[in-house]
């Protein structure tokens, strides 16, 4: 069966100006080359004009009426693979990505309540995700490791939906490194993206 990859872009910058999106594009292009039969769906959250959940959408989510959040949740649930591309902002994810997850966290689509507590509905088939992020400093190791709420959140919310195969791909120190050092770090991150994409 055709695999569907959903590429979620959460950065207002043009792709060419964004380390995150440039890295994610390298990943997606390599994935496409290795999996030409795959369907790739791009959702650019800024172009979608995603807004925080409002009263009208919330009411419809509970009344069962058709609404925007349901469309996004159904689209999310229809994929097999996920690329979540977002820069680190203030130790977390950009607010627009949180707003998107607030849409996608939909009772009956991505999770449900049971007597034993909530369970993820997206564990119904093997799904994989990668969180791709550029950040000014280093958080994958060292003193600031516990400050990275972005990767923790992305992994936790995906796990809540039942998606437990989650990889992370970072470009770190992007605001500290300069010149050749930055170029080298970018090149290394692109190589890591190609390696990961080849078996994604
Ligand atoms: C609003 C904002 C908040 C940021 N917060 C952090 C932060 O908490 N930690 C960090 O290391 N870098 C932070 N940065 C720097 C970016 O993560 C870094 O420049 C990254 O490479 C941007 O990726 P991009 O080129 O895809 O936009 C912030 C940048 C912006 C614009």
CSV table of N, CA, C and O and ligand atoms in Angstrom, one decimal, residues 11 13 17-21 87-92 134-139 174-175, ligand 1:
chain,number,residue,atom,x,y,z
A,11,UNK,N,7.4,27.3,10.5
A,11,UNK,CA,8.3,28.4,10.6
A,11,UNK,C,7.9,29.5,9.6
A,11,UNK,O,7.6,29.2,8.4
A,13,UNK,N,9.6,31.7,8.3
A,13,UNK,CA,10.6,32.1,7.3
A,13,UNK,C,10.5,31.4,6.0
A,13,UNK,O,9.9,30.2,6.0
A,17,UNK,N,15.7,30.7,3.9
A,17,UNK,CA,16.2,31.5,5.1
A,17,UNK,C,16.2,30.7,6.4
A,17,UNK,O,16.7,31.2,7.4
A,18,UNK,N,15.7,29.5,6.3
A,18,UNK,CA,15.5,28.7,7.6
A,18,UNK,C,16.4,27.5,7.6
A,18,UNK,O,16.3,26.6,6.7
A,19,UNK,N,17.2,27.4,8.6
A,19,UNK,CA,18.0,26.2,8.8
A,19,UNK,C,17.2,25.0,9.0
A,19,UNK,O,17.5,23.9,8.5
A,20,UNK,N,16.1,25.1,9.7
A,20,UNK,CA,15.2,24.0,10.0
A,20,UNK,C,14.6,23.5,8.7
A,20,UNK,O,14.6,22.3,8.4
A,21,UNK,N,14.0,24.4,7.9
A,21,UNK,CA,13.3,24.0,6.7
A,21,UNK,C,14.3,23.5,5.7
A,21,UNK,O,13.9,22.5,4.9
A,87,UNK,N,11.7,25.3,14.3
A,87,UNK,CA,12.9,25.8,15.1
A,87,UNK,C,12.6,25.8,16.6
A,87,UNK,O,11.5,25.8,17.0
A,88,UNK,N,13.7,25.8,17.4
A,88,UNK,CA,13.4,26.0,18.8
A,88,UNK,C,13.2,27.5,19.1
A,88,UNK,O,14.0,28.3,18.6
A,89,UNK,N,12.1,27.8,19.7
A,89,UNK,CA,11.8,29.1,20.1
A,89,UNK,C,11.5,29.2,21.6
A,89,UNK,O,10.6,28.5,22.1
A,90,UNK,N,12.4,29.9,22.3
A,90,UNK,CA,12.2,30.1,23.7
A,90,UNK,C,12.1,28.7,24.5
A,90,UNK,O,11.1,28.5,25.2
A,91,UNK,N,13.0,27.9,24.1
A,91,UNK,CA,13.1,26.5,24.7
A,91,UNK,C,12.0,25.6,24.3
A,91,UNK,O,12.0,24.4,24.7
A,92,UNK,N,11.0,26.0,23.5
A,92,UNK,CA,9.9,25.2,23.1
A,92,UNK,C,9.7,25.2,21.6
A,92,UNK,O,10.6,25.5,20.8
A,134,UNK,N,16.3,23.3,14.2
A,134,UNK,CA,17.5,24.0,14.3
A,134,UNK,C,17.4,24.9,15.6
A,134,UNK,O,16.3,25.3,15.9
A,135,UNK,N,18.5,25.0,16.3
A,135,UNK,CA,18.5,25.8,17.6
A,135,UNK,C,19.8,26.6,17.7
A,135,UNK,O,20.8,26.1,17.3
A,136,UNK,N,19.7,27.7,18.4
A,136,UNK,CA,20.9,28.6,18.6
A,136,UNK,C,21.9,27.9,19.4
A,136,UNK,O,23.1,28.2,19.1
A,137,UNK,N,21.6,27.2,20.4
A,137,UNK,CA,22.6,26.6,21.3
A,137,UNK,C,22.6,25.1,21.2
A,137,UNK,O,22.1,24.5,20.2
A,138,UNK,N,23.1,24.4,22.3
A,138,UNK,CA,23.2,23.0,22.3
A,138,UNK,C,22.3,22.5,23.4
A,138,UNK,O,22.5,22.9,24.6
A,139,UNK,N,21.4,21.6,23.1
A,139,UNK,CA,20.5,21.0,24.1
A,139,UNK,C,20.5,19.5,24.1
A,139,UNK,O,19.9,18.9,25.0
A,174,UNK,N,23.5,26.9,16.2
A,174,UNK,CA,23.4,27.6,14.9
A,174,UNK,C,23.7,29.1,15.1
A,174,UNK,O,24.1,29.8,14.2
A,175,UNK,N,23.5,29.6,16.3
A,175,UNK,CA,23.7,31.0,16.6
A,175,UNK,C,25.1,31.3,17.2
A,175,UNK,O,25.4,32.4,17.5
B,1,LIG,C1,11.6,33.8,18.7
B,1,LIG,C2,12.9,33.1,18.8
B,1,LIG,C3,13.2,32.3,19.9
B,1,LIG,C4,14.4,31.6,20.0
B,1,LIG,N1,14.6,30.9,21.2
B,1,LIG,C5,15.8,30.1,21.2
B,1,LIG,C6,16.0,29.3,22.4
B,1,LIG,O1,15.3,29.3,23.3
B,1,LIG,N2,17.2,28.6,22.4
B,1,LIG,C7,18.1,28.6,21.4
B,1,LIG,O2,19.0,27.9,21.4
B,1,LIG,N3,17.8,29.3,20.2
B,1,LIG,C8,16.7,30.1,20.2
B,1,LIG,N4,16.4,30.8,19.1
B,1,LIG,C9,17.4,30.7,17.9
B,1,LIG,C10,16.9,29.7,16.9
B,1,LIG,O3,16.5,28.5,17.4
B,1,LIG,C11,18.0,29.5,15.9
B,1,LIG,O4,18.4,30.7,15.3
B,1,LIG,C12,17.6,28.5,14.8
B,1,LIG,O5,18.7,28.2,14.0
B,1,LIG,C13,16.5,29.1,14.0
B,1,LIG,O6,16.1,28.2,13.0
B,1,LIG,P1,15.5,28.6,11.6
B,1,LIG,O7,16.7,29.1,10.8
B,1,LIG,O8,14.9,27.4,11.0
B,1,LIG,O9,14.5,29.7,11.9
B,1,LIG,C14,15.3,31.6,19.0
B,1,LIG,C15,15.0,32.3,17.8
B,1,LIG,C16,13.8,33.0,17.7
B,1,LIG,C17,13.5,33.8,16.5
